């Protein structure tokens, strides 16, 4: 058996100990669905649920609490993706539960023109925490909605209509957001929105733009992309939308200086810069928002997943000037629910907890443990081609050959299945555009012990899976 991740404070755990630890403690497990028939529910899943583009896990999840999800078969599994990259504070955080219960009973949903205390409080807290220039906010339900609204705002403010996205991006499945998305979901429904352009994906691991020393020549790559866009544009460039870390593409981090250069390109062309922080926002990357890492203030910032800790809440934040002009032009940016009190109260509490409990610094420190452990795994297994990310966001790309970087999606799939069997869930992005990368983004409340336990299980998963090319003896 492979040695576990180094830990001076504890002895390596055996596979048997790990499996024993992950048997459900009946005094601690959620009891909402205590006795379900998993086989019967899987049959009903096949009969009644529409498959929307993902493969359903055959394990029925009957509970979630803290850092774990609980299965109908009686196991608990470390949730290293925070649900859908959203449960920033973990599942069932007691203060979040209390806010939901009190507002569900007394102040849940209102007409969009009615404003309530939690909406005002969230707007004040959010705008106060963000850099100057991000002064006005409003709140929607999903990341796709927030990006849809941001793109519409840019079009209204500039009076232009062309939008630039980045290769490998994911912004949502609504019309504007999908049009600027260049990872997946564009095919099968006819034309996307007109006037959409793409910059090359800033993937340091797979780029063809290299300096003589082999490092990523992102400046040439970015300049080349803008040259192509300038040739293709009809002269109506309104905005560019970008993620600081491209999670859906496999956790690709923008190179240092890229965001500032992108803003200069936008300013040169009279465009707005929109930054989508659906997954990077609210502390996960070791900064309250990822734009702080580069010191760049966009014209419009969107937040979603992490802000609501899993509840449907998103935000669009912009400058006083953009808000003023858009208001004067009397344009409606939302689709359905806006400024709902219950999710706003949750978002306000999330921000309060993150600041009060110093979770940004905790995510930064925990991220160092996570990335050090993943790099140790890379040193042990030849199938790990790249480890990347920042803070508590990490990508692990699986390859058949480190020199050719040929994807090894089947090996990655087997490793993922084995890791889940051992008790840790990390999302495997197996679509061809991912190349076979694990996406890891645990709640930022995770402890060092939980990190090391998950790393140990990943180590055992690689050690006990054929094709991982162990480098140790």
XYZ file of C-alpha atoms in Angstrom:
473
model
C 0.000 0.000 0.000
C 1.220 3.539 -0.791
C 2.497 5.799 1.979
C -0.085 8.390 2.988
C 0.423 12.144 2.737
C 3.176 13.286 5.091
C 1.864 14.595 8.393
C 4.238 15.113 11.278
C 1.343 15.269 13.728
C -0.333 11.947 12.911
C 0.496 8.467 11.739
C -0.606 7.331 8.259
C -3.995 5.667 8.232
C -4.555 2.276 6.709
C -7.332 1.649 4.197
C -9.252 -0.311 6.820
C -9.083 2.610 9.264
C -10.261 5.049 6.622
C -13.269 2.911 5.738
C -14.095 2.403 9.399
C -13.917 6.148 10.046
C -16.386 6.777 7.232
C -19.108 4.484 8.521
C -22.016 6.668 9.550
C -22.215 7.553 13.228
C -25.942 7.156 13.793
C -25.864 9.795 16.531
C -24.493 12.365 14.076
C -26.062 11.488 10.707
C -29.037 13.442 9.318
C -32.354 11.641 9.815
C -34.603 13.356 7.275
C -34.870 10.210 5.119
C -34.005 7.356 7.498
C -35.132 4.294 5.520
C -35.251 4.608 1.756
C -34.937 1.878 -0.840
C -32.047 2.906 -3.069
C -32.814 0.422 -5.849
C -36.426 1.553 -6.007
C -35.438 5.220 -6.103
C -32.947 4.572 -8.903
C -35.743 2.986 -10.924
C -37.924 6.046 -10.349
C -35.012 8.294 -11.311
C -34.767 6.551 -14.681
C -38.530 6.710 -15.141
C -39.302 10.281 -14.104
C -36.200 12.481 -14.126
C -35.039 14.176 -17.308
C -31.318 13.790 -17.969
C -30.002 17.305 -18.519
C -26.454 16.521 -19.583
C -24.841 14.841 -16.597
C -24.683 11.222 -15.421
C -26.618 10.591 -12.220
C -24.730 8.922 -9.393
C -26.405 5.654 -8.397
C -25.881 6.429 -4.706
C -28.963 8.188 -3.359
C -27.956 10.998 -1.010
C -30.211 11.138 2.030
C -28.445 13.790 4.060
C -25.758 16.457 4.167
C -24.108 17.970 7.197
C -20.947 19.975 7.635
C -18.292 18.658 5.259
C -20.099 15.386 4.500
C -22.890 13.909 2.425
C -24.651 10.736 3.574
C -25.802 7.881 1.352
C -28.800 5.580 1.590
C -26.365 2.665 1.922
C -25.055 4.043 5.235
C -21.819 5.819 4.299
C -20.631 9.375 4.754
C -18.455 10.968 2.104
C -16.224 14.041 2.322
C -17.741 16.619 -0.043
C -14.759 18.223 -1.740
C -16.881 20.163 -4.222
C -19.144 21.999 -1.730
C -22.181 20.551 -3.478
C -22.169 22.343 -6.839
C -19.167 24.474 -5.752
C -21.655 26.456 -3.641
C -21.823 25.426 0.045
C -19.040 27.786 1.063
C -19.603 27.306 4.813
C -20.519 23.626 4.580
C -23.886 21.894 4.700
C -26.410 22.842 7.354
C -24.384 25.605 8.997
C -26.436 26.326 12.144
C -26.518 30.107 11.670
C -27.599 29.727 8.038
C -30.286 27.240 9.083
C -31.578 29.714 11.673
C -31.766 32.554 9.135
C -33.625 30.355 6.639
C -36.119 29.164 9.240
C -36.894 32.621 10.625
C -37.308 34.232 7.210
C -39.316 31.327 5.779
C -41.726 31.865 8.648
C -41.826 35.670 8.650
C -40.287 37.313 5.555
C -39.764 35.021 2.575
C -40.729 36.493 -0.833
C -41.969 39.875 -2.054
C -42.903 41.716 -5.209
C -39.713 42.982 -6.866
C -40.563 46.611 -6.201
C -40.795 46.018 -2.458
C -37.554 46.424 -0.508
C -36.838 44.738 2.825
C -34.190 45.111 5.577
C -32.096 42.034 4.610
C -31.782 43.244 1.012
C -30.593 46.676 2.153
C -28.225 45.125 4.699
C -26.709 42.752 2.150
C -26.211 45.563 -0.381
C -24.551 47.760 2.252
C -22.293 45.008 3.580
C -21.291 43.785 0.121
C -20.549 47.209 -1.363
C -18.631 48.232 1.769
C -16.417 45.151 1.533
C -15.731 45.495 -2.202
C -13.197 47.903 -3.762
C -14.264 51.458 -4.516
C -15.964 51.627 -7.898
C -18.285 48.744 -7.068
C -20.929 50.823 -5.307
C -24.379 49.643 -6.391
C -25.805 46.109 -6.226
C -28.933 44.172 -6.973
C -29.745 40.540 -6.355
C -31.068 37.737 -8.549
C -31.268 33.950 -8.295
C -28.535 32.316 -10.404
C -25.126 32.944 -11.888
C -26.553 32.752 -15.393
C -29.078 35.463 -14.520
C -26.410 37.730 -13.043
C -24.200 37.393 -16.118
C -27.203 37.901 -18.385
C -27.987 41.128 -16.556
C -24.348 42.270 -16.582
C -24.044 41.811 -20.335
C -27.317 43.663 -20.926
C -26.088 46.500 -18.692
C -22.889 46.760 -20.716
C -24.870 46.937 -23.948
C -27.208 49.603 -22.595
C -24.399 51.691 -21.070
C -22.103 51.608 -24.114
C -24.788 51.601 -26.797
C -22.881 48.754 -28.474
C -23.607 45.031 -28.744
C -20.513 42.869 -29.359
C -19.306 40.759 -26.403
C -15.913 39.093 -25.954
C -15.547 35.870 -23.941
C -12.584 33.627 -23.201
C -11.988 30.087 -24.442
C -12.856 27.516 -21.766
C -15.316 29.841 -20.019
C -18.636 28.980 -18.390
C -21.136 31.763 -17.646
C -24.582 30.112 -17.769
C -27.206 28.778 -20.133
C -29.318 31.888 -20.726
C -29.015 33.643 -24.094
C -26.423 36.354 -23.411
C -24.389 34.269 -20.974
C -24.322 31.231 -23.255
C -23.299 33.374 -26.204
C -20.164 34.456 -24.319
C -19.422 30.933 -23.080
C -16.802 28.860 -24.898
C -16.602 25.611 -22.980
C -19.769 23.611 -23.488
C -23.458 23.961 -24.296
C -23.350 26.025 -27.483
C -24.532 23.338 -29.906
C -27.950 22.003 -30.821
C -30.178 25.061 -30.429
C -29.365 27.136 -33.484
C -27.611 30.523 -33.535
C -26.357 32.108 -30.332
C -26.562 35.851 -29.753
C -24.973 37.889 -32.565
C -21.700 39.699 -32.102
C -19.924 37.184 -29.863
C -16.125 36.778 -30.021
C -13.596 34.506 -28.276
C -10.101 35.087 -26.902
C -7.733 32.072 -26.725
C -8.053 30.029 -23.525
C -5.306 31.111 -21.088
C -4.209 27.578 -20.219
C -0.564 27.603 -19.169
C -0.451 23.796 -19.252
C -1.666 23.299 -22.832
C -0.974 26.596 -24.570
C 0.835 26.762 -27.904
C 2.109 30.255 -27.017
C 5.456 29.694 -25.327
C 8.557 31.737 -24.599
C 12.009 30.305 -25.452
C 12.280 28.954 -21.892
C 9.014 27.049 -22.327
C 6.873 29.228 -20.055
C 3.462 30.538 -21.062
C 3.710 33.621 -23.286
C 0.277 34.901 -22.322
C 1.008 38.488 -23.425
C 1.540 37.410 -27.045
C -1.443 35.057 -26.789
C -3.701 37.832 -25.497
C -2.500 40.414 -28.020
C -2.998 37.927 -30.852
C -6.523 37.207 -29.673
C -7.413 40.892 -29.661
C -5.925 41.345 -33.133
C -8.273 38.638 -34.419
C -11.235 40.224 -32.649
C -10.419 43.656 -34.061
C -10.449 42.153 -37.554
C -13.742 40.322 -36.944
C -15.559 43.118 -35.100
C -18.112 45.307 -36.842
C -17.045 48.204 -34.614
C -19.513 47.698 -31.777
C -17.471 46.104 -28.978
C -19.371 46.552 -25.700
C -17.735 44.335 -23.071
C -15.461 41.436 -22.200
C -16.478 38.850 -19.582
C -13.927 36.662 -17.788
C -13.424 34.356 -14.784
C -10.330 34.742 -12.590
C -10.125 30.949 -12.339
C -11.817 28.941 -15.067
C -13.340 26.214 -12.933
C -15.372 24.404 -15.589
C -12.365 24.305 -17.898
C -10.382 22.422 -15.245
C -9.343 25.092 -12.710
C -7.142 27.230 -14.941
C -5.872 30.337 -13.131
C -5.434 33.554 -15.109
C -1.711 34.335 -15.378
C -0.379 37.101 -13.142
C -0.977 40.404 -14.932
C -3.579 38.993 -17.340
C -6.583 40.675 -15.728
C -4.899 44.088 -15.664
C -3.878 43.691 -19.314
C -7.416 42.658 -20.201
C -8.781 45.809 -18.592
C -6.332 47.933 -20.592
C -7.480 46.263 -23.802
C -11.085 47.000 -22.855
C -10.389 50.640 -22.004
C -8.528 51.099 -25.275
C -11.652 50.004 -27.168
C -14.245 51.761 -25.020
C -15.475 48.463 -23.581
C -16.533 47.427 -20.097
C -14.833 44.617 -18.176
C -17.161 42.103 -16.476
C -15.688 39.622 -13.989
C -17.712 36.514 -13.144
C -16.875 35.321 -9.613
C -19.529 32.640 -9.258
C -17.072 30.178 -7.697
C -14.053 32.292 -6.754
C -15.935 34.887 -4.717
C -16.385 35.293 -0.958
C -13.054 33.971 0.263
C -12.549 30.653 -1.476
C -9.314 31.637 -3.229
C -7.695 33.303 -0.238
C -9.020 36.771 -1.039
C -12.527 38.017 -0.324
C -12.949 38.292 -4.087
C -10.393 37.054 -6.607
C -10.064 40.474 -8.262
C -8.317 41.636 -5.080
C -5.449 39.247 -5.816
C -4.547 41.304 -8.890
C -5.765 44.673 -7.615
C -8.055 45.132 -10.633
C -11.528 46.649 -10.290
C -13.885 45.625 -13.101
C -16.754 47.759 -14.337
C -19.218 45.056 -13.334
C -18.751 42.158 -10.881
C -21.085 39.176 -10.671
C -21.362 36.782 -7.721
C -23.545 33.732 -7.218
C -22.948 30.184 -5.921
C -20.827 30.964 -2.844
C -22.815 34.054 -1.829
C -25.932 32.012 -1.012
C -24.138 28.969 0.456
C -26.156 26.768 -1.909
C -29.365 28.797 -1.960
C -30.344 30.501 -5.248
C -28.770 33.937 -4.821
C -26.646 36.008 -7.157
C -25.472 39.609 -7.267
C -24.595 42.205 -9.880
C -22.389 45.013 -8.570
C -21.305 48.043 -10.576
C -20.286 51.699 -10.344
C -22.506 54.640 -9.501
C -22.054 55.989 -13.033
C -23.067 52.788 -14.824
C -26.028 52.402 -12.463
C -27.085 56.013 -13.115
C -26.917 55.765 -16.900
C -28.738 52.426 -17.014
C -31.448 53.806 -14.723
C -31.880 56.895 -16.897
C -32.306 54.681 -19.940
C -35.062 52.844 -18.050
C -33.973 49.340 -18.939
C -35.087 46.217 -17.028
C -32.236 43.758 -16.356
C -33.884 40.997 -14.383
C -36.044 38.094 -15.465
C -38.086 36.915 -12.483
C -37.197 37.224 -8.803
C -35.105 40.198 -7.754
C -34.098 41.354 -4.265
C -35.949 38.542 -2.461
C -35.592 38.866 1.324
C -34.972 35.235 2.337
C -31.947 34.514 0.116
C -30.652 38.046 0.741
C -30.730 37.399 4.487
C -28.711 34.237 3.900
C -26.150 36.093 1.760
C -25.842 38.791 4.414
C -25.203 36.135 7.068
C -22.636 34.385 4.838
C -20.646 37.617 4.504
C -20.947 38.281 8.236
C -19.583 34.826 9.098
C -16.752 34.934 6.552
C -15.496 38.279 7.901
C -16.187 37.596 11.589
C -14.504 34.183 11.601
C -11.532 35.296 9.488
C -12.318 32.609 6.920
C -10.494 34.364 4.070
C -7.171 33.914 5.859
C -8.212 30.387 6.833
C -8.928 29.522 3.178
C -5.525 30.883 2.207
C -3.712 28.810 4.840
C -5.801 25.689 4.188
C -5.127 26.123 0.489
C -1.411 25.878 1.144
C -1.961 22.518 2.855
C -4.197 21.305 0.011
C -1.830 22.302 -2.789
C 1.246 20.966 -0.971
C -0.512 17.629 -0.555
C -1.580 17.525 -4.204
C 1.968 18.308 -5.331
C 3.180 15.404 -3.197
C 0.750 13.182 -5.069
C 2.073 14.548 -8.358
C 5.581 13.552 -7.276
C 4.331 10.010 -6.576
C 2.143 9.274 -9.602
C 3.193 9.793 -13.203
C -0.400 10.150 -14.371
C -0.748 13.537 -12.652
C 0.310 15.978 -15.312
C -0.567 19.247 -13.620
C -1.697 20.633 -10.278
C -3.085 24.166 -10.354
C -5.414 26.564 -8.606
C -5.308 28.982 -5.685
C -6.606 28.831 -2.143
C -9.286 26.180 -1.752
C -9.755 25.749 -5.492
C -7.572 23.129 -7.130
C -7.369 21.229 -10.390
C -5.551 17.930 -10.927
C -5.131 16.945 -14.583
C -4.650 13.264 -15.400
C -2.530 12.293 -18.420
C -1.212 9.156 -20.068
C 2.175 10.744 -20.728
C 3.671 13.844 -19.110
C 5.675 14.694 -22.203
C 2.843 14.481 -24.750
C 0.143 15.449 -22.207
C -2.220 12.949 -23.781
C -5.395 12.866 -21.660
C -6.080 9.701 -19.665
C -9.794 10.078 -19.012
C -10.399 6.386 -18.311
C -7.658 6.309 -15.680
C -9.081 9.499 -14.185
C -12.537 7.957 -14.067
C -11.254 4.874 -12.243
C -9.352 7.019 -9.747
C -12.455 9.123 -9.121
C -14.609 6.054 -8.556
C -12.040 4.585 -6.191
C -11.729 7.844 -4.245
C -15.511 7.972 -3.838
C -15.508 4.358 -2.686
C -12.913 5.273 -0.069
C -14.946 8.258 1.068
C -13.961 11.502 -0.696
C -15.842 13.152 -3.556
C -13.939 15.269 -6.092
C -15.608 16.206 -9.362
C -14.020 14.663 -12.451
C -14.378 16.847 -15.510
C -14.213 14.192 -18.209
C -15.625 16.164 -21.157
C -12.995 16.345 -23.947
C -12.558 20.089 -23.387
C -11.466 19.357 -19.807
C -8.914 16.719 -20.765
C -9.756 14.723 -17.614
C -9.250 17.006 -14.611
C -10.402 16.708 -11.031
C -11.968 19.852 -9.629
C -11.570 20.307 -5.891
C -13.313 23.097 -3.968
C -14.241 22.090 -0.405
C -16.093 24.396 1.994
C -13.771 27.033 3.429
C -14.651 25.832 6.936
C -12.661 22.643 6.319
C -10.133 21.716 8.995
C -6.537 20.676 8.413
C -7.394 17.207 9.714
C -10.203 16.865 7.157
C -7.890 18.067 4.394
C -5.233 15.534 5.310
C -7.787 12.754 5.602
C -9.087 13.533 2.112
C -5.556 13.701 0.726
C -4.789 10.319 2.285
C -7.829 8.802 0.601
C -6.808 10.317 -2.740
C -3.344 8.838 -2.247
C -4.836 5.393 -1.652
C -7.123 5.826 -4.676
C -4.141 6.487 -6.942
C -2.110 3.697 -5.333
C -4.822 1.081 -5.800
C -5.866 2.027 -9.354
C -4.250 0.501 -12.416
C -2.573 2.914 -14.820
C -1.591 5.674 -12.395
C 2.147 5.056 -12.963
C 3.521 5.116 -9.381
C 6.947 6.726 -9.162
C 7.827 5.468 -5.675
C 9.283 2.068 -4.767
